[in-house]
Amino acid sequence: MTEPHWLNADERRAWLALLSINTLLPAALDTQLQAAGKLSLFDYNVLAMLSEAEGRFLPMSELAARTSASLSRLSHVVTKLQRRGWVEREAHPGDARVTVAHLTEAGMDTIVSLAPGHVDAVRALMLDAMSDDDVADLARIGEKIVARLDDDHWILRER
Amino acid sequence: MTEPHWLNADERRAWLALLSINTLLPAALDTQLQAAGKLSLFDYNVLAMLSEAEGRFLPMSELAARTSASLSRLSHVVTKLQRRGWVEREAHPGDARVTVAHLTEAGMDTIVSLAPGHVDAVRALMLDAMSDDDVADLARIGEKIVARLDDDHWILRER
DNA sequence: CTATTTTAGTTGAAGCTTCAAGTAAAGATC
DNA sequence: GATCTTTACTTGAAGCTTCAACTAAAATAG
């Protein structure tokens, strides 16, 4: 054990890189999505998670988990997406506390039309910079960090 | 070349992990800093970058670069930090367009008192989840992504 | 040297996120 | 089976970020 209170060279590099990616990557993806369809990366992700869910609906809590968002943030955003006709709120048959968010046809059309451009942007902005091994390493390390931040995060469920 | 328009398993894992880290890590660090000193991670970073600069001052543009922020965002935040007595704005002697942000003594005291807790949080939330090799890999891969997002980003300058 | 363009920064408004408080149903406790 | 606690949300206000518009100085072009 050396000093517990400061970062060594690699730790500092890793931390600063992550911090920078954290600011620049969402900003760049937001710009692309804003130009393509006047929505944010978070909006896109909400629609994407619903589109991949069975029946294209999810309880708000589950949708919040899959977008790593607070229920409050999600609630505001779903209200907005609802006004745009992309999502509807429905009651849950078995539990009256639960609100189910349901992707509409229009919402599905939107995400289908946006997905190719968005995926291209993700490739152009990060994946194309990396070798196959890098991608595998990042997946492995990234999931370790996610596990540390939230030990039953949904992306860890399938493994 | 296979399909350019979709992600394979590792790519998807890497992307989703990064997206989740991106939401959860700043939120957790914000919570810690909010509790310790009523400031955000971004506020902290502005103070930290100034504290590490020679003379503890930097032109707004340079400070914006080192915090990966827009000049507009930085301007608003510096105004806030100024009201709290942590930063001052000064004229640049050689170029009248430039505003120099200068860390005050009180600002320095603040960052000195907050740094240990913040570094502990960074360790607890991400570094402790990783082996030394992981840290080195993340530093290497992270810098590749940063280079792709901004090929003359300041964190790449020293190398 | 005058006009144009670029650089550096600020500002106010609009939109987004967080925070605290509140509602209501479900589950647990006694 | 009444009370207490927890779960699942929603809401409004406050604060933060982005966006577009603006000012002013420096650099460039003609």
Coordinates of C-alpha atoms (C1' of nucleotides) in Angstrom, one line a residue:
Chain A
M1 CA 0.0 0.0 0.0
T2 CA 1.4 3.3 -1.1
E3 CA -0.5 6.6 -0.7
P4 CA -4.2 5.9 -0.9
H5 CA -5.0 9.5 -1.6
W6 CA -3.5 10.2 -5.0
L7 CA -3.6 8.7 -8.5
N8 CA -0.6 7.2 -10.2
A9 CA 0.2 7.9 -13.9
D10 CA -2.0 5.2 -15.5
E11 CA -4.9 5.8 -13.0
R12 CA -4.8 9.5 -13.8
R13 CA -4.7 8.8 -17.6
A14 CA -7.6 6.4 -17.3
W15 CA -9.6 8.7 -15.2
L16 CA -9.0 11.8 -17.3
A17 CA -9.8 9.9 -20.5
L18 CA -13.0 8.6 -19.1
L19 CA -14.0 12.0 -17.9
S20 CA -13.3 13.5 -21.4
I21 CA -15.2 10.8 -23.2
N22 CA -18.0 11.3 -20.8
T23 CA -18.4 14.9 -21.9
L24 CA -17.5 14.7 -25.6
L25 CA -19.2 11.4 -26.7
P26 CA -22.7 12.2 -25.6
A27 CA -22.3 15.8 -26.9
A28 CA -21.3 14.5 -30.4
L29 CA -24.1 11.9 -30.4
D30 CA -26.6 14.5 -29.3
T31 CA -25.6 16.7 -32.1
Q32 CA -26.1 13.9 -34.7
L33 CA -29.5 13.0 -33.3
Q34 CA -30.6 16.6 -32.9
A35 CA -29.8 17.1 -36.6
A36 CA -31.4 13.9 -37.7
G37 CA -34.6 14.0 -35.6
K38 CA -34.6 16.8 -33.0
L39 CA -34.1 14.4 -30.1
S40 CA -31.4 13.8 -27.5
L41 CA -29.3 10.7 -26.9
F42 CA -31.4 10.0 -23.8
D43 CA -34.6 10.3 -25.8
Y44 CA -33.2 7.9 -28.4
N45 CA -32.3 5.4 -25.7
V46 CA -35.7 5.4 -24.2
L47 CA -37.2 4.7 -27.6
A48 CA -34.5 2.1 -28.3
M49 CA -35.0 0.2 -25.0
L50 CA -38.8 0.1 -25.6
S51 CA -38.3 -1.1 -29.2
E52 CA -36.2 -4.0 -28.0
A53 CA -38.6 -5.0 -25.2
E54 CA -41.1 -7.8 -25.8
G55 CA -44.4 -6.2 -26.8
R56 CA -42.6 -2.8 -27.0
F57 CA -43.6 -1.8 -23.5
L58 CA -42.0 -1.7 -20.1
P59 CA -43.0 -0.5 -16.7
M60 CA -41.5 2.9 -15.9
S61 CA -39.1 1.4 -13.2
E62 CA -37.7 -1.1 -15.6
L63 CA -37.3 1.5 -18.3
A64 CA -35.6 3.7 -15.8
A65 CA -33.2 0.9 -15.0
R66 CA -32.4 0.1 -18.6
T67 CA -31.6 3.8 -19.3
S68 CA -29.8 4.3 -16.0
A69 CA -32.1 7.2 -15.2
S70 CA -34.0 8.3 -12.2
L71 CA -37.7 7.8 -12.3
S72 CA -38.2 11.5 -12.2
R73 CA -36.1 12.2 -15.2
L74 CA -37.8 9.4 -17.1
S75 CA -41.2 10.6 -16.1
H76 CA -40.5 14.1 -17.5
V77 CA -39.1 12.7 -20.7
V78 CA -41.9 10.2 -21.3
T79 CA -44.3 13.1 -21.0
K80 CA -42.4 14.9 -23.7
L81 CA -42.2 11.8 -25.9
Q82 CA -45.9 11.2 -25.3
R83 CA -46.7 14.7 -26.6
R84 CA -44.7 13.9 -29.8
G85 CA -46.8 10.8 -30.2
W86 CA -44.0 8.3 -29.8
V87 CA -44.9 6.7 -26.5
E88 CA -48.2 6.1 -24.5
R89 CA -48.7 5.5 -20.8
E90 CA -50.9 2.6 -19.9
A91 CA -52.1 1.1 -16.6
H92 CA -50.6 -2.2 -15.4
P93 CA -53.3 -4.8 -15.1
G94 CA -51.9 -6.6 -12.0
D95 CA -50.5 -3.7 -10.0
A96 CA -52.2 -0.3 -10.0
R97 CA -49.0 1.5 -8.8
V98 CA -47.2 0.6 -12.1
T99 CA -47.3 2.8 -15.2
V100 CA -46.4 1.0 -18.4
A101 CA -44.7 3.0 -21.2
H102 CA -45.7 1.7 -24.6
L103 CA -43.9 2.5 -27.9
T104 CA -46.4 3.6 -30.5
E105 CA -46.2 2.8 -34.2
A106 CA -45.0 6.3 -34.9
G107 CA -42.4 5.9 -32.2
M108 CA -41.2 2.6 -33.8
D109 CA -41.0 4.2 -37.2
T110 CA -38.9 7.0 -35.7
I111 CA -36.4 4.7 -34.1
V112 CA -36.2 2.5 -37.2
S113 CA -35.4 5.6 -39.3
L114 CA -32.9 7.0 -36.9
A115 CA -31.0 3.8 -35.9
P116 CA -28.7 3.4 -38.9
G117 CA -27.4 7.0 -38.6
H118 CA -27.0 6.7 -34.9
V119 CA -25.1 3.4 -35.2
D120 CA -22.9 4.9 -37.8
A121 CA -22.1 7.7 -35.5
V122 CA -21.3 5.4 -32.6
R123 CA -18.9 3.6 -35.0
A124 CA -17.3 6.7 -36.3
L125 CA -16.9 8.3 -32.9
M126 CA -15.5 5.4 -30.9
L127 CA -15.6 1.9 -32.3
D128 CA -13.6 2.8 -35.5
A129 CA -10.8 4.1 -33.2
M130 CA -10.4 0.6 -31.6
S131 CA -9.1 -2.8 -32.6
D132 CA -11.2 -5.9 -32.0
D133 CA -9.2 -6.7 -29.0
D134 CA -9.6 -3.2 -27.7
V135 CA -13.4 -3.5 -28.1
A136 CA -13.3 -6.8 -26.1
D137 CA -11.1 -5.3 -23.4
L138 CA -13.4 -2.3 -23.1
A139 CA -16.5 -4.5 -22.9
R140 CA -14.8 -6.5 -20.1
I141 CA -13.4 -3.6 -18.1
G142 CA -16.5 -1.5 -18.7
E143 CA -18.7 -4.2 -17.3
K144 CA -16.5 -4.4 -14.2
I145 CA -17.0 -0.7 -13.6
V146 CA -20.7 -1.0 -14.1
A147 CA -20.8 -3.8 -11.6
R148 CA -19.0 -1.7 -9.1
L149 CA -21.4 1.2 -9.7
D150 CA -24.5 -0.9 -9.5
D151 CA -24.1 -4.6 -8.8
D152 CA -27.3 -5.7 -10.3
H153 CA -27.4 -3.4 -13.3
W154 CA -29.5 -4.8 -16.2
I155 CA -26.6 -5.1 -18.7
L156 CA -25.0 -7.7 -16.4
R157 CA -28.1 -9.8 -16.3
E158 CA -27.7 -11.7 -19.5
R159 CA -24.2 -12.9 -18.6
Chain B
M1 CA -16.5 -6.1 -44.1
T2 CA -19.7 -7.4 -42.7
E3 CA -22.8 -5.3 -42.0
P4 CA -21.7 -1.8 -41.4
H5 CA -25.0 -0.9 -39.8
W6 CA -25.2 -3.0 -36.7
L7 CA -23.1 -3.8 -33.7
N8 CA -21.7 -7.3 -32.9
A9 CA -21.8 -8.7 -29.4
D10 CA -18.6 -7.2 -28.0
E11 CA -19.3 -3.8 -29.7
R12 CA -22.7 -3.8 -28.1
R13 CA -21.4 -4.7 -24.7
A14 CA -18.7 -2.1 -24.9
W15 CA -21.1 0.6 -26.0
L16 CA -23.8 -0.2 -23.5
A17 CA -21.2 -0.4 -20.7
L18 CA -19.8 3.0 -21.7
L19 CA -23.3 4.5 -21.9
S20 CA -24.1 3.2 -18.4
I21 CA -20.8 4.4 -16.9
N22 CA -21.5 7.7 -18.5
T23 CA -24.7 8.1 -16.6
L24 CA -23.9 6.5 -13.3
L25 CA -20.3 7.6 -12.6
P26 CA -20.8 11.4 -12.8
A27 CA -24.0 11.0 -10.8
A28 CA -22.3 9.2 -8.0
L29 CA -19.4 11.7 -8.0
D30 CA -21.8 14.6 -8.0
T31 CA -23.6 13.1 -5.0
Q32 CA -20.3 12.8 -3.1
L33 CA -19.2 16.4 -4.0
Q34 CA -22.6 17.8 -3.3
A35 CA -22.6 16.3 0.2
A36 CA -19.0 17.4 0.8
G37 CA -19.1 20.9 -0.5
K38 CA -22.3 21.7 -2.4
L39 CA -20.6 21.7 -5.8
S40 CA -20.9 19.6 -8.9
L41 CA -18.3 17.4 -10.6
F42 CA -17.9 20.0 -13.3
D43 CA -17.4 22.8 -10.7
Y44 CA -14.8 20.6 -9.0
N45 CA -13.0 20.1 -12.3
V46 CA -12.9 23.7 -13.1
L47 CA -11.3 24.4 -9.7
A48 CA -8.9 21.4 -10.1
M49 CA -7.7 22.5 -13.5
L50 CA -7.0 26.0 -12.3
S51 CA -5.2 24.7 -9.2
E52 CA -2.9 22.6 -11.4
A53 CA -2.2 25.4 -13.8
E54 CA 1.0 27.5 -13.4
G55 CA 0.1 30.7 -11.5
R56 CA -3.4 29.1 -10.8
F57 CA -4.9 31.0 -13.7
L58 CA -5.9 30.2 -17.3
P59 CA -7.7 31.9 -20.2
M60 CA -11.3 30.9 -20.5
S61 CA -10.7 29.1 -23.8
E62 CA -7.9 27.0 -22.3
L63 CA -10.0 26.2 -19.2
A64 CA -12.8 25.3 -21.5
A65 CA -10.5 22.9 -23.4
R66 CA -9.2 21.3 -20.2
T67 CA -12.7 20.7 -18.9
S68 CA -14.1 19.7 -22.3
A69 CA -16.8 22.3 -22.0
S70 CA -18.3 24.9 -24.2
L71 CA -17.2 28.5 -23.6
S72 CA -20.8 29.3 -22.8
R73 CA -21.1 26.6 -20.1
L74 CA -17.9 27.6 -18.6
S75 CA -18.8 31.3 -18.6
H76 CA -22.0 30.6 -16.6
V77 CA -20.1 28.4 -14.2
V78 CA -17.3 30.8 -13.6
T79 CA -19.9 33.5 -12.8
K80 CA -21.3 31.1 -10.2
L81 CA -17.8 30.2 -8.8
Q82 CA -17.0 33.9 -8.7
R83 CA -20.1 34.6 -6.6
R84 CA -18.8 32.0 -4.2
G85 CA -15.5 33.7 -4.0
W86 CA -13.5 30.8 -5.5
V87 CA -12.5 32.4 -8.8
E88 CA -11.9 35.8 -10.2
R89 CA -12.0 37.2 -13.7
E90 CA -9.0 39.3 -14.9
A91 CA -8.1 41.0 -18.1
H92 CA -5.3 39.5 -20.2
P93 CA -2.4 42.0 -20.6
G94 CA -1.5 41.1 -24.2
D95 CA -4.9 40.4 -25.7
A96 CA -7.9 42.3 -24.8
R97 CA -10.3 39.7 -26.1
V98 CA -9.1 37.2 -23.5
T99 CA -10.5 36.8 -20.0
V100 CA -8.3 35.0 -17.5
A101 CA -9.9 33.0 -14.7
H102 CA -7.9 33.0 -11.5
L103 CA -8.3 30.7 -8.6
T104 CA -8.5 32.6 -5.3
E105 CA -7.0 31.5 -2.0
A106 CA -10.4 30.5 -0.8
G107 CA -10.9 28.5 -4.0
M108 CA -7.5 26.8 -3.4
D109 CA -8.5 26.0 0.2
T110 CA -11.7 24.5 -1.1
I111 CA -10.2 22.2 -3.6
V112 CA -7.4 21.1 -1.2
S113 CA -10.1 20.2 1.4
L114 CA -12.2 18.4 -1.2
A115 CA -9.6 16.5 -3.1
P116 CA -8.9 13.6 -0.8
G117 CA -12.6 12.7 -0.5
H118 CA -13.1 13.0 -4.3
V119 CA -10.1 10.9 -5.1
D120 CA -11.3 8.2 -2.6
A121 CA -14.6 8.3 -4.4
V122 CA -13.0 7.8 -7.9
R123 CA -11.1 4.9 -6.4
A124 CA -14.1 3.4 -4.8
L125 CA -16.4 3.8 -7.8
M126 CA -14.1 2.6 -10.6
L127 CA -10.4 2.1 -9.9
D128 CA -10.9 -0.5 -7.2
A129 CA -12.9 -2.6 -9.6
M130 CA -9.9 -3.0 -11.9
S131 CA -6.6 -4.7 -12.0
D132 CA -3.4 -2.7 -12.8
D133 CA -3.5 -4.2 -16.3
D134 CA -7.1 -3.1 -16.7
V135 CA -6.2 0.4 -15.6
A136 CA -3.4 0.5 -18.2
D137 CA -5.7 -0.9 -20.9
L138 CA -8.4 1.6 -20.1
A139 CA -5.9 4.5 -20.2
R140 CA -4.7 3.3 -23.6
I141 CA -8.1 2.6 -25.1
G142 CA -9.7 5.7 -23.6
E143 CA -7.0 7.9 -25.1
K144 CA -7.7 6.4 -28.5
I145 CA -11.3 7.3 -28.2
V146 CA -10.5 10.8 -27.0
A147 CA -8.2 11.2 -30.0
R148 CA -11.0 10.2 -32.3
L149 CA -13.4 12.6 -30.7
D150 CA -10.9 15.5 -30.7
D151 CA -7.5 14.9 -32.2
D152 CA -5.7 17.6 -30.4
H153 CA -7.4 17.2 -27.0
W154 CA -5.2 18.5 -24.2
I155 CA -4.9 15.2 -22.4
L156 CA -3.0 13.9 -25.5
R157 CA -0.6 16.8 -25.4
E158 CA 1.9 15.5 -22.8
R159 CA 2.5 12.3 -24.6
Chain C
dC1 C1' -5.0 51.6 -44.0
dT2 C1' -9.7 50.1 -44.5
dA3 C1' -12.9 46.2 -44.9
dT4 C1' -13.7 41.5 -43.8
dT5 C1' -13.1 37.5 -41.2
dT6 C1' -11.9 35.1 -37.2
dT7 C1' -11.2 34.6 -32.3
dA8 C1' -12.8 35.2 -27.5
dG9 C1' -16.1 35.7 -24.6
dT10 C1' -20.9 37.0 -22.6
dT11 C1' -25.8 36.9 -22.2
dG12 C1' -30.8 35.7 -21.9
dA13 C1' -34.1 32.4 -23.0
dA14 C1' -35.5 27.7 -23.6
dG15 C1' -35.1 23.2 -22.5
dC16 C1' -33.4 19.5 -19.5
dT17 C1' -32.2 17.3 -14.9
dT18 C1' -32.4 17.1 -10.1
dC19 C1' -34.4 17.7 -5.8
dA20 C1' -38.0 17.6 -2.5
dA21 C1' -42.5 16.8 -1.6
dG22 C1' -46.5 14.5 -2.5
dT23 C1' -50.0 10.6 -3.9
dA24 C1' -51.6 6.2 -3.9
dA25 C1' -51.4 1.3 -4.0
dA26 C1' -49.2 -3.0 -2.2
dG27 C1' -47.0 -5.6 1.3
dA28 C1' -45.6 -6.4 6.0
dT29 C1' -46.4 -6.3 11.0
dC30 C1' -48.9 -6.9 15.0
Chain D
dG1 C1' -57.7 -6.4 9.7
dA2 C1' -55.8 -1.7 11.0
dT3 C1' -51.5 0.4 10.9
dC4 C1' -46.9 1.1 9.2
dT5 C1' -43.6 0.8 5.6
dT6 C1' -42.2 0.3 1.1
dT7 C1' -42.7 0.7 -3.8
dA8 C1' -44.0 3.1 -7.9
dC9 C1' -44.6 6.8 -9.7
dT10 C1' -45.7 12.3 -10.6
dT11 C1' -45.2 17.1 -10.1
dG12 C1' -43.4 21.9 -9.6
dA13 C1' -39.5 24.6 -8.7
dA14 C1' -34.7 25.5 -8.8
dG15 C1' -30.5 25.0 -11.0
dC16 C1' -27.7 23.7 -15.0
dT17 C1' -26.7 23.3 -20.1
dT18 C1' -27.4 24.5 -24.7
dC19 C1' -28.5 27.5 -28.2
dA20 C1' -28.6 31.7 -30.8
dA21 C1' -27.5 36.2 -30.8
dC22 C1' -24.5 39.6 -29.7
dT23 C1' -20.1 42.6 -28.6
dA24 C1' -15.6 43.7 -29.2
dA25 C1' -10.8 43.0 -30.3
dA26 C1' -7.3 40.8 -33.3
dA27 C1' -5.7 39.0 -37.5
dT28 C1' -6.1 38.8 -42.5
dA29 C1' -7.0 40.5 -47.2
dG30 C1' -7.1 43.7 -50.6

